[in-house]
Short mmCIF file of C-alpha atoms in Angstrom, two decimals:
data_model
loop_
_atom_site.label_atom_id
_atom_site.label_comp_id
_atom_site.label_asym_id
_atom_site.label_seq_id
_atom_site.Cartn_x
_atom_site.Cartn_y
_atom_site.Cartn_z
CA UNK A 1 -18.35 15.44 -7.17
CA UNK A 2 -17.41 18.00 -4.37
CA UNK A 3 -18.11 15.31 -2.19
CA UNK A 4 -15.96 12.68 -3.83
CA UNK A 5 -13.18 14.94 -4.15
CA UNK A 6 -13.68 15.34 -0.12
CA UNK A 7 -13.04 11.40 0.02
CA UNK A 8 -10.05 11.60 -2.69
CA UNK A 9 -9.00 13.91 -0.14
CA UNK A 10 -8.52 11.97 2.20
CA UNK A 11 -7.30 8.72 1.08
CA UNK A 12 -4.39 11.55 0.00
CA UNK A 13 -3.68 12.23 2.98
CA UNK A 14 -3.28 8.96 4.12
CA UNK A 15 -1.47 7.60 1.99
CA UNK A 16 1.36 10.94 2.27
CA UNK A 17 0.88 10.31 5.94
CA UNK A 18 1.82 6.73 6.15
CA UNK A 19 5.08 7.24 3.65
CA UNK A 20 6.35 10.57 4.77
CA UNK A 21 9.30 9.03 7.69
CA UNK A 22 10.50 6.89 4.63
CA UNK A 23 11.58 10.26 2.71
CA UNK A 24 13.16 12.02 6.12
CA UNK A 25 14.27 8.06 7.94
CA UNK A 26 17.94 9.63 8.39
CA UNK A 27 16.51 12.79 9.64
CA UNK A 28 14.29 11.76 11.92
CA UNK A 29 16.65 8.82 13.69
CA UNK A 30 19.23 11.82 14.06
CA UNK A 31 16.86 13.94 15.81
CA UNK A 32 15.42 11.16 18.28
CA UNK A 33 18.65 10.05 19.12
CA UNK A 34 18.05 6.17 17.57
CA UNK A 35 19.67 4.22 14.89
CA UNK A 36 18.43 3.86 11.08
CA UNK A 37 16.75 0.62 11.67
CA UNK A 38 14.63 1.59 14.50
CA UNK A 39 13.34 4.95 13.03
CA UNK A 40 12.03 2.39 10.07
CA UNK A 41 9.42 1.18 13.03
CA UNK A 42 7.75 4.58 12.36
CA UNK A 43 6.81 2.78 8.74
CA UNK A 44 6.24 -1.09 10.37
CA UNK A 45 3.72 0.50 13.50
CA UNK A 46 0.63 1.98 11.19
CA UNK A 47 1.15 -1.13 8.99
CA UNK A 48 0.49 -3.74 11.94
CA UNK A 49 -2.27 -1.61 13.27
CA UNK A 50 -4.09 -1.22 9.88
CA UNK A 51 -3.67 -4.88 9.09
CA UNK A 52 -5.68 -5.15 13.14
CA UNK A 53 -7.86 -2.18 11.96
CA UNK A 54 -9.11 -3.25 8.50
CA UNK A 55 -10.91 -6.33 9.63
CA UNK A 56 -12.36 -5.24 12.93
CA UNK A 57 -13.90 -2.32 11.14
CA UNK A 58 -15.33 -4.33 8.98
CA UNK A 59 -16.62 -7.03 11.90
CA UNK A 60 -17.62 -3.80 14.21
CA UNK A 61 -18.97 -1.21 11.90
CA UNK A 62 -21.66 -2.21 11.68
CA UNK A 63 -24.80 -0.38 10.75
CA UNK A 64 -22.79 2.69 11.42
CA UNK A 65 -23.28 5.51 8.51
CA UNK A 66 -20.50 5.80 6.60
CA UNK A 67 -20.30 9.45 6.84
CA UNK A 68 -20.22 9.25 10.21
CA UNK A 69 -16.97 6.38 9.94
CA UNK A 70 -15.27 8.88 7.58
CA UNK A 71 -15.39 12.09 9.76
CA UNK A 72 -13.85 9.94 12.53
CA UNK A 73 -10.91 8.62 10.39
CA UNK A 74 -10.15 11.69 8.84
CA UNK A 75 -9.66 13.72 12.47
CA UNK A 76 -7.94 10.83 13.53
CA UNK A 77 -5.63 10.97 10.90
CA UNK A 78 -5.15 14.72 11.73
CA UNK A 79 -4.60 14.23 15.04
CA UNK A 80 -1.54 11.24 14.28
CA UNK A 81 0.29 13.74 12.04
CA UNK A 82 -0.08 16.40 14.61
CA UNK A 83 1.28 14.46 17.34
CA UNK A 84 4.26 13.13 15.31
CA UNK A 85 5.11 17.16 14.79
CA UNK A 86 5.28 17.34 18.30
CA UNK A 87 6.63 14.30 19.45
CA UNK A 88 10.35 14.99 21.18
CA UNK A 89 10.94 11.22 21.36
CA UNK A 90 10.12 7.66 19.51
CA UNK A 91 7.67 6.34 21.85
CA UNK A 92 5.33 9.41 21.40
CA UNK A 93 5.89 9.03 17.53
CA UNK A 94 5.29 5.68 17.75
CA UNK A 95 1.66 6.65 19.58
CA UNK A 96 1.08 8.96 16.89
CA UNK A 97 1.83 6.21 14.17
CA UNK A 98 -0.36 3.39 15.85
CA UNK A 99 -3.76 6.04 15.54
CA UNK A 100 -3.08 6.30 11.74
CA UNK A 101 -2.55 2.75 11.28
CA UNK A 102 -5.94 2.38 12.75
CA UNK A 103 -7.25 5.34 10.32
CA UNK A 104 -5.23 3.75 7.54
CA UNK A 105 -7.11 0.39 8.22
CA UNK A 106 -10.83 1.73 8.46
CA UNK A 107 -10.50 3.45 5.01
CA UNK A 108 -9.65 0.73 3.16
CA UNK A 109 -11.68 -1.43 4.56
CA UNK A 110 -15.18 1.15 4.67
CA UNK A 111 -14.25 4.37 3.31
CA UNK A 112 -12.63 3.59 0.17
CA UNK A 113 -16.01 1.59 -1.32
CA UNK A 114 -18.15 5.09 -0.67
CA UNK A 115 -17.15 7.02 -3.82
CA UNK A 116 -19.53 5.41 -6.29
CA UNK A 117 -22.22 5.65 -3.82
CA UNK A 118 -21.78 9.80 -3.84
CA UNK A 119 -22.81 10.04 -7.87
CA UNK A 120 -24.82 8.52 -10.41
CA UNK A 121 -24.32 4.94 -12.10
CA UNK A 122 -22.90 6.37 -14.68
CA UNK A 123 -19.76 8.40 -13.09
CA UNK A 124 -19.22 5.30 -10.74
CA UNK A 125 -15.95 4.24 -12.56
CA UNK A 126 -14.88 8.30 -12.68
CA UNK A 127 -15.43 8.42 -8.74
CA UNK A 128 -13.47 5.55 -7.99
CA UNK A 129 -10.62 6.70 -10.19
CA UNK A 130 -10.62 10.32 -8.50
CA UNK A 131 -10.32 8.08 -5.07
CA UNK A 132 -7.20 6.24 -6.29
CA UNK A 133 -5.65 9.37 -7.97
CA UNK A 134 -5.34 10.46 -4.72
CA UNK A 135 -3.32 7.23 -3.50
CA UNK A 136 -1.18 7.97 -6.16
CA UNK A 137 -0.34 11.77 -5.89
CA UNK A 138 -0.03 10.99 -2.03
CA UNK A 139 3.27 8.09 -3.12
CA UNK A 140 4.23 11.07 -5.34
CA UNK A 141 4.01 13.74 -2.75
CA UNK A 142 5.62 11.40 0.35
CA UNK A 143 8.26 11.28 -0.46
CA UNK A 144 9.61 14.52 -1.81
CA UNK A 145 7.75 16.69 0.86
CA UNK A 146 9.78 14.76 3.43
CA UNK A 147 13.25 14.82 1.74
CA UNK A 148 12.41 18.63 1.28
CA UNK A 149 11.45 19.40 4.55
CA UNK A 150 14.48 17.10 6.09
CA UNK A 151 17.10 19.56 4.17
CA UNK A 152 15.57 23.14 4.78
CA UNK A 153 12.98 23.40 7.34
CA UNK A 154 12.99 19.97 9.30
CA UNK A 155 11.10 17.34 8.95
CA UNK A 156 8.42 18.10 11.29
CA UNK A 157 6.87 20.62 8.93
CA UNK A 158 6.04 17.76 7.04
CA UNK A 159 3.88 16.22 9.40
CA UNK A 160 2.32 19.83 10.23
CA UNK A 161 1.40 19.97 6.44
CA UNK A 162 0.05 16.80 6.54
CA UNK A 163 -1.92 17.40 9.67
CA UNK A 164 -3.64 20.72 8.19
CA UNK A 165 -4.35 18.56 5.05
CA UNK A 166 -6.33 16.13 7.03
CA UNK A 167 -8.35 19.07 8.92
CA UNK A 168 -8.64 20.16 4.98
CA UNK A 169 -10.01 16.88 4.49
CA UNK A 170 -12.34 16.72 7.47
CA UNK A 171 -13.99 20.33 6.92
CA UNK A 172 -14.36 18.74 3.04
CA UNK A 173 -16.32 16.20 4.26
CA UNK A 174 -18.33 17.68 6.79
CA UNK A 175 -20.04 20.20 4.40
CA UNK A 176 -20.39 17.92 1.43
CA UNK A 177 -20.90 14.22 2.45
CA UNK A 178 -24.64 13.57 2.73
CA UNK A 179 -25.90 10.43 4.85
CA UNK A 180 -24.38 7.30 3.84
CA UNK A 181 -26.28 4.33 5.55
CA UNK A 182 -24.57 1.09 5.87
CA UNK A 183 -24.92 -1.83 3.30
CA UNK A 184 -24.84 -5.76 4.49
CA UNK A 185 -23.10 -5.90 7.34
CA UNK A 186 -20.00 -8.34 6.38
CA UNK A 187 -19.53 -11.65 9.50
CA UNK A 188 -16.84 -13.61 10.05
CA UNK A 189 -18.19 -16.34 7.88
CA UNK A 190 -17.24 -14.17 4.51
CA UNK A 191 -14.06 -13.45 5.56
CA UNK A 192 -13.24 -16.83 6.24
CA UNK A 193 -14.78 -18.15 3.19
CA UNK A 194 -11.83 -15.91 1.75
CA UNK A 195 -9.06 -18.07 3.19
CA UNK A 196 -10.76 -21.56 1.71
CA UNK A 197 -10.68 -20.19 -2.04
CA UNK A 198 -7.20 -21.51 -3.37
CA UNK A 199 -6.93 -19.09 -5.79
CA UNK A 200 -7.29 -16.05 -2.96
CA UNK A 201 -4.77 -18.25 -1.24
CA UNK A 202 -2.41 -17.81 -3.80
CA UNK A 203 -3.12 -14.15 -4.19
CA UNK A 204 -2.52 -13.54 -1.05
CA UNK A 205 0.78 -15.35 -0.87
CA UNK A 206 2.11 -13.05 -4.00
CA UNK A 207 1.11 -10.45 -2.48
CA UNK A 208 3.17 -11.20 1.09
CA UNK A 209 6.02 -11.72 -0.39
CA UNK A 210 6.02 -8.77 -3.02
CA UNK A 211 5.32 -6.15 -0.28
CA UNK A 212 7.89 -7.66 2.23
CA UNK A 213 10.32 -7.04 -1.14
CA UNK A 214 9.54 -4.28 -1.53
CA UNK A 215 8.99 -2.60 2.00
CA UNK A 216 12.38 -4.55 2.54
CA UNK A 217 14.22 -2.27 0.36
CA UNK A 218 11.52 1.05 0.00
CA UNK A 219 11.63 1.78 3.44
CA UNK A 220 15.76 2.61 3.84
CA UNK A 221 16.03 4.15 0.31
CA UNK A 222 16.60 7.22 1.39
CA UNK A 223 19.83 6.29 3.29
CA UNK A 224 20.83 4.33 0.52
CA UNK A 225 20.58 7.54 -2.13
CA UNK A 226 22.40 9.69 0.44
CA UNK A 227 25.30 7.35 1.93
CA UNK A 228 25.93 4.92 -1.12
CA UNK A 229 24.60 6.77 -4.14
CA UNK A 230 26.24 10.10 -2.39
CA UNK A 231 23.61 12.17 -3.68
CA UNK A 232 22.67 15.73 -1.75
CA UNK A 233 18.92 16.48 -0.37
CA UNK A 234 17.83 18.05 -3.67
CA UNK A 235 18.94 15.11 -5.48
CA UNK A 236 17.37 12.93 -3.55
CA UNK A 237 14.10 14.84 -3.58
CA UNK A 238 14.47 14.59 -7.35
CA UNK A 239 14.62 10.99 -7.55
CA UNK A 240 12.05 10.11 -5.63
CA UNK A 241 9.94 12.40 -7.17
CA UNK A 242 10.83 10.65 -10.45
CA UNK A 243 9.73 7.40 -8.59
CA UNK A 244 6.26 8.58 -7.49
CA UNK A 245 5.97 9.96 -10.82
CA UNK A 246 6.89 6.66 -12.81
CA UNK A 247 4.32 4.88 -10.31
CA UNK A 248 1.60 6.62 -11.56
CA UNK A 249 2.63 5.81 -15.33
CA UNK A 250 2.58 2.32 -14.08
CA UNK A 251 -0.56 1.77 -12.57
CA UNK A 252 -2.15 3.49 -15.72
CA UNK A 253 0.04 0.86 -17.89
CA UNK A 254 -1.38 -1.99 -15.57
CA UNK A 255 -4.87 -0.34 -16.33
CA UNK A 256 -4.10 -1.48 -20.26
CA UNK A 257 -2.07 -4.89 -19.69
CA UNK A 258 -4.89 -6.01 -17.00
CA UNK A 259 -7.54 -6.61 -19.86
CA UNK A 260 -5.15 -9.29 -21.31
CA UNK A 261 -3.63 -10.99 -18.53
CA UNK A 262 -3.88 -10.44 -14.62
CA UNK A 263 -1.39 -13.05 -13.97
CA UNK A 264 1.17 -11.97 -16.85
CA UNK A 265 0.66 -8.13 -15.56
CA UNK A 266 1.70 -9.11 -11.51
CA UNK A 267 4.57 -11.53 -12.97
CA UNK A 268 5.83 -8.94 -15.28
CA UNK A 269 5.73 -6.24 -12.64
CA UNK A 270 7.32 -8.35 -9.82
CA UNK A 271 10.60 -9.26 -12.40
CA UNK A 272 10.70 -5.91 -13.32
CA UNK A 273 11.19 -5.01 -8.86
CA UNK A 274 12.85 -7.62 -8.28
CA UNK A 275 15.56 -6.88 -11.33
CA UNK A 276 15.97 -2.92 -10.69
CA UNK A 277 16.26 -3.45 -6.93
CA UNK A 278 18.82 -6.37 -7.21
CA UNK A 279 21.15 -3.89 -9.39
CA UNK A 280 21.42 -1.05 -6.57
CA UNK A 281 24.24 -2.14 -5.14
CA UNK A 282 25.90 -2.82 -7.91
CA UNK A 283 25.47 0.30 -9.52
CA UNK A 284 25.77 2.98 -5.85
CA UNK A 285 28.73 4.65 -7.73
CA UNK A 286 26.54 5.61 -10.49
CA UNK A 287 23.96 8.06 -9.44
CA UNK A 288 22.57 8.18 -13.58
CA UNK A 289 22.16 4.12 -13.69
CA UNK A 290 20.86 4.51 -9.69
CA UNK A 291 18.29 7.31 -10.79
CA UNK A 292 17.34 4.59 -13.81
CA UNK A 293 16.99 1.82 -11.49
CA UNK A 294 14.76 3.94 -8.95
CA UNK A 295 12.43 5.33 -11.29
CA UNK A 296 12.05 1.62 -13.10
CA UNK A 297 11.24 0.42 -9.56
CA UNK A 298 8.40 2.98 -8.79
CA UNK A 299 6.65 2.12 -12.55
CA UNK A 300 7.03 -1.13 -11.36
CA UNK A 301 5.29 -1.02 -8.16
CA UNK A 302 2.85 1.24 -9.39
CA UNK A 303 1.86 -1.52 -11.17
CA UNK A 304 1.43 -3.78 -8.48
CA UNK A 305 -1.79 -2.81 -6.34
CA UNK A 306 -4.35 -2.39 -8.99
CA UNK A 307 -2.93 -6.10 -10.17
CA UNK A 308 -3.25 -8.06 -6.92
CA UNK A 309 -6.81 -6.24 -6.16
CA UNK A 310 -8.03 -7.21 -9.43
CA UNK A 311 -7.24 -10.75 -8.85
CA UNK A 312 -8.26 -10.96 -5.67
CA UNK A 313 -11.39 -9.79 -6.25
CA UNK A 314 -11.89 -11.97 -9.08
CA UNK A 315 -10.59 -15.10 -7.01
CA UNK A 316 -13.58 -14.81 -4.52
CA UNK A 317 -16.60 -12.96 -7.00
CA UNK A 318 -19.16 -13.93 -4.77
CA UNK A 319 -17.85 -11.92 -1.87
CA UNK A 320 -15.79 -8.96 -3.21
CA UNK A 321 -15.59 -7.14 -0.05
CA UNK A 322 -14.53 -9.66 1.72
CA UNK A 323 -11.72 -10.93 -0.28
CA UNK A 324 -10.47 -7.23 -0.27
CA UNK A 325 -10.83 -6.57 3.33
CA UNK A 326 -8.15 -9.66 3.54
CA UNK A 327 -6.24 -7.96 1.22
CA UNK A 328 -5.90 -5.08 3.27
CA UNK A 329 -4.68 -6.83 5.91
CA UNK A 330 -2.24 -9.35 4.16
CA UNK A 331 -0.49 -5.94 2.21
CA UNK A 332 -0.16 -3.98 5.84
CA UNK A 333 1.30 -6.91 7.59
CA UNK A 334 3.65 -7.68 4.94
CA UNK A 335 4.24 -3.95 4.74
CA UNK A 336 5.17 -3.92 8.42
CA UNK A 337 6.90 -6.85 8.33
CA UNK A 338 9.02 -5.87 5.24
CA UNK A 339 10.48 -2.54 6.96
CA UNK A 340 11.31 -4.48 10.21
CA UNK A 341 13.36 -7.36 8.18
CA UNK A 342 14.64 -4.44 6.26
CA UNK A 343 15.83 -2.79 9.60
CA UNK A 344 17.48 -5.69 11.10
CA UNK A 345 19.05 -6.57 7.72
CA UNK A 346 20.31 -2.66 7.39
CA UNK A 347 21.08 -2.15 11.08
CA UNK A 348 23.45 -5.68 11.03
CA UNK A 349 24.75 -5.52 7.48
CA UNK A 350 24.86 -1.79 6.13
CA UNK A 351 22.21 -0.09 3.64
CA UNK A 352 23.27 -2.08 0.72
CA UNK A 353 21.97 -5.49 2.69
CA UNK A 354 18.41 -4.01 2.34
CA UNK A 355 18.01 -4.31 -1.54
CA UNK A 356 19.48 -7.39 -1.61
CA UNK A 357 16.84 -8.76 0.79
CA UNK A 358 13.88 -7.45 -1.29
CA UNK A 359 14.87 -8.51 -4.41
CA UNK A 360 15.71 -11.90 -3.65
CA UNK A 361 11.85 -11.79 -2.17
CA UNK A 362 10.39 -10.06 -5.13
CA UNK A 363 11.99 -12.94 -7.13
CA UNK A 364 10.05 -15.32 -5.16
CA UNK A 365 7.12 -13.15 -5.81
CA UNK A 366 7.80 -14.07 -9.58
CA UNK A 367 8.26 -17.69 -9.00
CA UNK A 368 5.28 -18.73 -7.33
CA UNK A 369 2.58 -18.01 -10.00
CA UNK A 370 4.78 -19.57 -12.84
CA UNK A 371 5.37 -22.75 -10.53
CA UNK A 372 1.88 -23.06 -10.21
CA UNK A 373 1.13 -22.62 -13.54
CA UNK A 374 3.42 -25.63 -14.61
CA UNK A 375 2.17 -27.53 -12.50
CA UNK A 376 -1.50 -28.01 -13.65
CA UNK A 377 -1.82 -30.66 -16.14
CA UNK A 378 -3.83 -31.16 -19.74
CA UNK A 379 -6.07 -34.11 -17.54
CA UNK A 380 -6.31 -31.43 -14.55
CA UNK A 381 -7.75 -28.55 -16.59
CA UNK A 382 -10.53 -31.00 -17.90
CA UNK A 383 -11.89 -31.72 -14.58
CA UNK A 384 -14.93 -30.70 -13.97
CA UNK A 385 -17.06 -30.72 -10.52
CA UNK A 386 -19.72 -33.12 -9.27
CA UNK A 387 -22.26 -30.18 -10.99
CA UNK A 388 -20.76 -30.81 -14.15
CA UNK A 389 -18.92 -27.19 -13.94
CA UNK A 390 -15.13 -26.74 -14.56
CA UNK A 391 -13.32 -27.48 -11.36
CA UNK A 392 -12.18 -25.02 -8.71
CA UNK A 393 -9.05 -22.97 -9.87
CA UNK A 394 -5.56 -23.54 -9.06
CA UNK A 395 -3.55 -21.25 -6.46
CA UNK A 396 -2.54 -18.48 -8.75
CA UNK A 397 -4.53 -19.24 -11.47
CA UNK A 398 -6.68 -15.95 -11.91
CA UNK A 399 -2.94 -14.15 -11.67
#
């Protein structure tokens, strides 16, 4: 366990790496001298290189040990927070982002499989929970730490915390990992027999289009609670810690809903986005209903990645890994891709312009699995393949 807690570790400090500008965007653009919308690049630039990173590490890898893939990922981590600390303008931040995109990538697409391999069969499920735990306390920690920071000390004592955390994570890992030789070694092949599953297809298109919602919007809420909401630095801490919070009581509620439906669980929690981030603007001169409306949109999201990688993995059983490893790459480029539309959007049309954009993409989110669902008919769902078995499943179908 030591040695899982090493890996939960780091996938922490990831994950509080790759959110902290989000809780300090106003901060940080102030300092470097460059409007709101560009400082959101410092959230689009790991995303684009983890959604490069996730499948060449899993092409290039190899028959690498595994131990030896997380010690590298971990100091690189530490060494992107530490040169985002230092950085006295974006392009060096932007370096500094690009090397923990690439860390961001490798773990989920090698390191974040390890955990059950570190215990017996029988703590496999415990391991992998203690790994994701620490996805979730890092989107509770992110946020807070930075908005913290931003109003007292500056927000480059966030990224100094977060660099010691990774060295943390690194020494963790260096005493207690033992050898951890590399399984199959994944080709091209599996990944593309990925893209020619239509249900993985329509997994995959969900999930664009509820992270560019939701980047859209998640990415400039921090100028939205201070400029529109008019809420202070503490208050703003407060609410997003009440967001990270509620995200963790939502991916333990999509834990329970799962077991009876995968694609009533994404639908529900893509309507519940989309309808809290729609009603920001409407309700900026209440901070009570805008508190409300935050903390229903982190349960909501924290409802969303445990969803999409159960059904994608589902969609393609045959070649898990794989279909993940696509996953990956599908949530970081929509993740990038999000914050820049939400950039433009808030840099040509105000902070209020940015929820507006995600929900009306969350919406579509929402859409696209009930389309699909009306659209198979009672002769369709008899068919049955030139073996005799039922026929292939409709985009959508295992959500």
């Amino acid at each position: 366990m030591p040695a899982v807690v090493s890996v939960a570790l780091g996938s922490f400090v990831l994950v509080l790496s790759e959110l902290l500008p989000v809780g300090a965007l106003t901060g940080i653009g102030a300092d470097l001298g460059v409007s709101t919308g560009v400082t959101g690049l410092l959230v689009v630039t790991p995303g684009l290189a983890a959604a490069v990173a996730a499948p060449a590490l899993t092409l290039t890898a190899g028959r690498l040990d595994r131990r030896t893939v997380l010690w590298t990922l971990a100091a690189l981590t530490a060494v992107a927070d530490l040169l985002c600390a230092v950085s006295r303008d974006l392009a060096t931040m932007l370096a500094g982002r690009v090397l923990l995109g690439a860390a961001l990538g490798g773990f989920w697409a090698v390191g974040a499989a390890v955990a059950p391999r570190l215990v017996p069969p029988g703590s496999a499920h415990r391991a992998a929970s203690l790994v994701t735990a620490g996805i979730s306390v890092g989107t509770v920690a992110s946020l807070p730490l930075a908005a913290l920071a931003g109003g007292s000390t500056g927000w480059r004592t966030a990224f100094w915390a977060a660099g010691l955390v990774a060295l943390a994570a690194l020494a963790a890992q260096v005493r207690y990992l033992p050898p951890l030789p590399a399984g199959p070694v994944l080709g091209r092949r599996a990944l593309a027999a990925v893209l020619r599953s239509r249900a993985a297809r329509g997994g995959l298109l969900t999930t664009a289009l509820l992270f560019l919602g939701h980047f859209a919007a998640y990415t400039y809420v921090g100028p939205y609670l201070e400029r529109e909401a008019d809420l202070g630095g503490a208050a703003v801490a407060a609410v997003l810690l009440g967001y990270g919070i509620a995200g963790i009581g939502g991916n333990f509620l999509a834990g329970a809903t799962l077991a009876r439906s995968v694609r009533g669980t994404v639908a529900g929690a893509a309507a519940a986005l989309a309808a809290a981030v729609a009603l920001l603007p409407v309700c900026a001169g209440s901070p009570v209903l805008v508190t409300v409306l935050v903390v229903v949109w982190g349960a909501a999201f924290g409802m969303v990645p445990l969803s999409l990688q159960t059904a994608m993995a589902r969609s393609v059983p045959e070649a898990a890994e794989s279909s993940l490893a696509v996953f990956v790459t599908t949530v970081q480029l929509s993740l990038a891709t999000g914050s820049l539309l939400g950039g433009l959007v808030v840099d040509g049309y105000g902070v209020l312009a940015g929820p507006v954009l995600g929900a009306a993409l969350a919406a579509l989110a929402v859409t696209v699995p009930l389309l699909s669902s009306r659209r198979r008919s009672p002769a369709r769902r008899q068919e049955r393949s030139p073996a005799g078995e039922p026929a292939g499943r409709t985009p959508l179908e295992e959500i």
